[in-house]
PDB file of C-alpha atoms in Angstrom:
ATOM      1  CA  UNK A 767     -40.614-100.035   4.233  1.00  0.00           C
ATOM      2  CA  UNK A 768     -38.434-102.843   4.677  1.00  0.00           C
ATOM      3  CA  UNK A 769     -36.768-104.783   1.628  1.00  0.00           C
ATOM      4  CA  UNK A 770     -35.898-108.285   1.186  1.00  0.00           C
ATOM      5  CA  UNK A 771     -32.437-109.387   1.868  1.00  0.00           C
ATOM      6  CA  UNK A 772     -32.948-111.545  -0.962  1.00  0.00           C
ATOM      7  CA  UNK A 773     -30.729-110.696  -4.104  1.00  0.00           C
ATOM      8  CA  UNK A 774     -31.649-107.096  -6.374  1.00  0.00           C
ATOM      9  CA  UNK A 775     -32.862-107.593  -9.554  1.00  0.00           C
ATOM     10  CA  UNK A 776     -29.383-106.457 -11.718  1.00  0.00           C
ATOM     11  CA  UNK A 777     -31.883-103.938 -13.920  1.00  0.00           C
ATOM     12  CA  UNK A 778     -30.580-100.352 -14.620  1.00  0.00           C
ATOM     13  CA  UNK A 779     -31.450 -97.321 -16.429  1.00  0.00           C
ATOM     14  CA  UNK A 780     -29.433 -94.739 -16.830  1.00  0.00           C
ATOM     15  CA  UNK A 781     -28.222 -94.206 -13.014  1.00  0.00           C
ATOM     16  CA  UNK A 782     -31.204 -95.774 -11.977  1.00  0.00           C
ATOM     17  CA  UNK A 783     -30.484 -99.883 -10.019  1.00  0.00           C
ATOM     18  CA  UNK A 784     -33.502-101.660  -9.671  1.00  0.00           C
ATOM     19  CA  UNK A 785     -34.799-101.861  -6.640  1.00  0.00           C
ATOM     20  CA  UNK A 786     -37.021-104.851  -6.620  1.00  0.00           C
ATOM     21  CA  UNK A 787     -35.745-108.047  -5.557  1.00  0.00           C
ATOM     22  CA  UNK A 788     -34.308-110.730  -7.732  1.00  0.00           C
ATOM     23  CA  UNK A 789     -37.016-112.273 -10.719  1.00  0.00           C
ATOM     24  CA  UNK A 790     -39.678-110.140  -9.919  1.00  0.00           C
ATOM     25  CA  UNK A 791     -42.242-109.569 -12.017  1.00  0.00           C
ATOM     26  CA  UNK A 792     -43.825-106.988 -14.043  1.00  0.00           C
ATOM     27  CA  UNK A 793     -41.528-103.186 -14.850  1.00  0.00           C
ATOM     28  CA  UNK A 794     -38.383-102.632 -12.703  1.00  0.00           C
ATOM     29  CA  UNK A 795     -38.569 -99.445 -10.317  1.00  0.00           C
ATOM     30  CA  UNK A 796     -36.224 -97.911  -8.883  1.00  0.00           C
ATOM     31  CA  UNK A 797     -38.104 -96.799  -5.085  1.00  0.00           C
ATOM     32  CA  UNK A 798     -38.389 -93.294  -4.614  1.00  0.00           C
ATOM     33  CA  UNK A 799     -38.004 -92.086  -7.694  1.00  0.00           C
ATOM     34  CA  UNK A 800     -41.154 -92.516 -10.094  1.00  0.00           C
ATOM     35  CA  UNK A 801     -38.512 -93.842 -12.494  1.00  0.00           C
ATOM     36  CA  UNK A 802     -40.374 -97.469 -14.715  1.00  0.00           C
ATOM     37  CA  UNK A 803     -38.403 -99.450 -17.378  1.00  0.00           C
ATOM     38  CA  UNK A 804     -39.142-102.547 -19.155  1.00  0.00           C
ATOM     39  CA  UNK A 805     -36.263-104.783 -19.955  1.00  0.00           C
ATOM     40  CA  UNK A 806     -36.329-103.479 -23.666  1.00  0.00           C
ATOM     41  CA  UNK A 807     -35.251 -99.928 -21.973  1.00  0.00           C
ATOM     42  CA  UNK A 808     -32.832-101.462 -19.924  1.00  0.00           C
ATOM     43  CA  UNK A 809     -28.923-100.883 -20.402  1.00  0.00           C
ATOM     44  CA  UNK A 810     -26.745-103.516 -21.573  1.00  0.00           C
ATOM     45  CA  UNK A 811     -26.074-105.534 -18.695  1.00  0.00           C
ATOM     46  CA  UNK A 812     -22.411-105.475 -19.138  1.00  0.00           C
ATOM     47  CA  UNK A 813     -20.132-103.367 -17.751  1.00  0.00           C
ATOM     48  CA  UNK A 814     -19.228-100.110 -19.987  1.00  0.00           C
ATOM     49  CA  UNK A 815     -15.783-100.195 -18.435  1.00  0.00           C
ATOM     50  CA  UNK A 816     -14.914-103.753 -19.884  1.00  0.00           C
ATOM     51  CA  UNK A 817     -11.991-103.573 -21.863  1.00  0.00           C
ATOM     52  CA  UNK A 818     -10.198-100.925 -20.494  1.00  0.00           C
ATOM     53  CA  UNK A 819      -6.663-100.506 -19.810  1.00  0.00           C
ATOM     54  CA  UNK A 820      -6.172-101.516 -16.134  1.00  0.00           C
ATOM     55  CA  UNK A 821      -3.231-102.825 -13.557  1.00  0.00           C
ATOM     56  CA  UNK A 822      -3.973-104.872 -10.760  1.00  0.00           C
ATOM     57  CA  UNK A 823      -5.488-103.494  -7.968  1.00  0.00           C
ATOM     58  CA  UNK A 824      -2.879-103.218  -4.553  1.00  0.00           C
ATOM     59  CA  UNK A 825      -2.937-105.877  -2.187  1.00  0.00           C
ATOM     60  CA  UNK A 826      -4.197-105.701   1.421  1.00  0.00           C
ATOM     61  CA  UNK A 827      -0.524-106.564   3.620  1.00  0.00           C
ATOM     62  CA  UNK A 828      -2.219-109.882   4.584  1.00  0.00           C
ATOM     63  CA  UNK A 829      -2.232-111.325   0.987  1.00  0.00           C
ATOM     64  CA  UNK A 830       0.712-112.401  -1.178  1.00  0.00           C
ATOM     65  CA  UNK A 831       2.485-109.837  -2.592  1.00  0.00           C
ATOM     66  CA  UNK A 832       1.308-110.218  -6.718  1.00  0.00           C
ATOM     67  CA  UNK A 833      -0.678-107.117  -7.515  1.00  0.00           C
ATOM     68  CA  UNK A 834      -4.031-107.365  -7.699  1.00  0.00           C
ATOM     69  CA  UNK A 835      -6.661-107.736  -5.234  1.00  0.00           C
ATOM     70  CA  UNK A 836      -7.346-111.154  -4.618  1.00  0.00           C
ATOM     71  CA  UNK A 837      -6.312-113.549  -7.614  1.00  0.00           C
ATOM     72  CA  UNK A 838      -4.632-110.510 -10.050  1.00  0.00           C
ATOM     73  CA  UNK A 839      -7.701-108.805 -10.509  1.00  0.00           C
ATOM     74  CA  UNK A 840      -8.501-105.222 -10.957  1.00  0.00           C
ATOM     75  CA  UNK A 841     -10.985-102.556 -10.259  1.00  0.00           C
ATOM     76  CA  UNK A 842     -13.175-101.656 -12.766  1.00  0.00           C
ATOM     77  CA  UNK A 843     -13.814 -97.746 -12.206  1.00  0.00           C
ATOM     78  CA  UNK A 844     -17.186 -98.063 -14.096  1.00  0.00           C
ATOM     79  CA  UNK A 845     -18.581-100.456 -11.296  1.00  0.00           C
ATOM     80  CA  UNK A 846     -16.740-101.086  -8.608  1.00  0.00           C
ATOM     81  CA  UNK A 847     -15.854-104.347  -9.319  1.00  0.00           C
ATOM     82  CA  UNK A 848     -12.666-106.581  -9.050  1.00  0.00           C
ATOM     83  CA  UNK A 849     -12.682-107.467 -12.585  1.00  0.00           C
ATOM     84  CA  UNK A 850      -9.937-110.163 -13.749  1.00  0.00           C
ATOM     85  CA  UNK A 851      -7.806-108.741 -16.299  1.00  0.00           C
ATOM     86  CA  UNK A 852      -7.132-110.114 -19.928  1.00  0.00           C
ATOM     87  CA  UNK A 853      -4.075-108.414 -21.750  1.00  0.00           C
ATOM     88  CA  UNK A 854      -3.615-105.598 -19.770  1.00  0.00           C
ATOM     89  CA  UNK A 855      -7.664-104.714 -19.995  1.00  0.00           C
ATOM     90  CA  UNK A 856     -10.595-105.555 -17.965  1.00  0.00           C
ATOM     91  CA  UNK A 857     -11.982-108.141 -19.265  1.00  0.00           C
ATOM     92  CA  UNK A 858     -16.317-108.399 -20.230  1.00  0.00           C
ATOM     93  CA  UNK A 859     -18.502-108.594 -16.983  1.00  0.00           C
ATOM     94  CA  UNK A 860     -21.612-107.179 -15.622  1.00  0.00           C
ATOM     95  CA  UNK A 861     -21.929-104.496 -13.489  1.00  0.00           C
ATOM     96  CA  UNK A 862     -21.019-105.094  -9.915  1.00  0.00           C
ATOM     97  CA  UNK A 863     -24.203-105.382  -7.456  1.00  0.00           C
ATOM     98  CA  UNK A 864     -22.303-107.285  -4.851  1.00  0.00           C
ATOM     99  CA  UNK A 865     -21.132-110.854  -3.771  1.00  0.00           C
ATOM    100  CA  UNK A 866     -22.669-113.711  -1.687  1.00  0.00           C
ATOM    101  CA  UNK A 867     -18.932-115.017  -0.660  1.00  0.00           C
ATOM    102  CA  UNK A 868     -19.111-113.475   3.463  1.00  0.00           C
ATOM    103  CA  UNK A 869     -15.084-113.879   2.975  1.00  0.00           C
ATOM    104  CA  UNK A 870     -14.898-111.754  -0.477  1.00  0.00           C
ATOM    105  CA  UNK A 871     -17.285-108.939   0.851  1.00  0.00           C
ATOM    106  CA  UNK A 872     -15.134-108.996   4.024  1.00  0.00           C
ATOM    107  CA  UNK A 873     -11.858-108.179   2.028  1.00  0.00           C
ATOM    108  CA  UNK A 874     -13.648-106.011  -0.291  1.00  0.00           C
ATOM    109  CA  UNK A 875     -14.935-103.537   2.531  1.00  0.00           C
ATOM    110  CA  UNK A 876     -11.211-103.987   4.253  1.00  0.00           C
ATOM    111  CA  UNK A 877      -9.895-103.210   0.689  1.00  0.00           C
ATOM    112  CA  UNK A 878     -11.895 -99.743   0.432  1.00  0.00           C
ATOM    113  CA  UNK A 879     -11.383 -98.837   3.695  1.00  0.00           C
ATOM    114  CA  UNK A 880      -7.345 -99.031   3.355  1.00  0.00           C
ATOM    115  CA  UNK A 881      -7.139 -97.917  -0.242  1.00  0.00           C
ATOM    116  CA  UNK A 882     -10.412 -95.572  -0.463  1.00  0.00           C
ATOM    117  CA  UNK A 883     -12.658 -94.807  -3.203  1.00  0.00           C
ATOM    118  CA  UNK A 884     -10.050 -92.915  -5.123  1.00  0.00           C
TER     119      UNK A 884
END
């Protein structure tokens, strides 16, 4: 099966992601699973990790030195995200599913490959 490189639908379910592609219609479905929601049994789209105490994320040696991967922010643990930070906490945004900036998803897999998962 081959999928659309067209953007996912942001859907989730527990640890289910929606698999479908971007304003589909009808239940999300996560492939391979059996697993059907509506949008009424969907999660919250925001991330549960908003809020939290955080510190800037290090920066890659070809960046300035501020802390914080690119432009202060950090990495919310809850989704993998660079989330800007408000006050010492991350601040309210949806669960990471990935970015359409080629130069932001270049830095981000640079990022995780210096400074891991961990």
């Amino acid at each position: 099966m081959t999928y659309p490189t067209a953007r996912w639908c942001r859907s989730r379910r527990g640890s289910a992601l929606c698999t479908r592609s971007s304003g589909h219609a009808g239940l999300h479905n996560r492939v391979g699973t059996s697993q059907m929601w509506s949008d009424v049994d969907a999660d919250p789209p925001t991330c549960p990790a908003s809020g939290t105490e955080a510190i800037g994320a290090p920066r890659l040696a070809d960046t300035s030195p501020a802390a914080g991967f690119p432009d202060g922010r950090a990495r919310g643990l809850g989704c993998d995200a660079f989330v800007p930070l408000v006050d010492g906490r991350l601040g309210a945004h949806d669960r990471f599913r990935g970015t359409e900036d080629v130069a932001e998803s270049a830095a981000r897999a640079e990022w995780f490959n210096t400074f891991g998962w961990e």
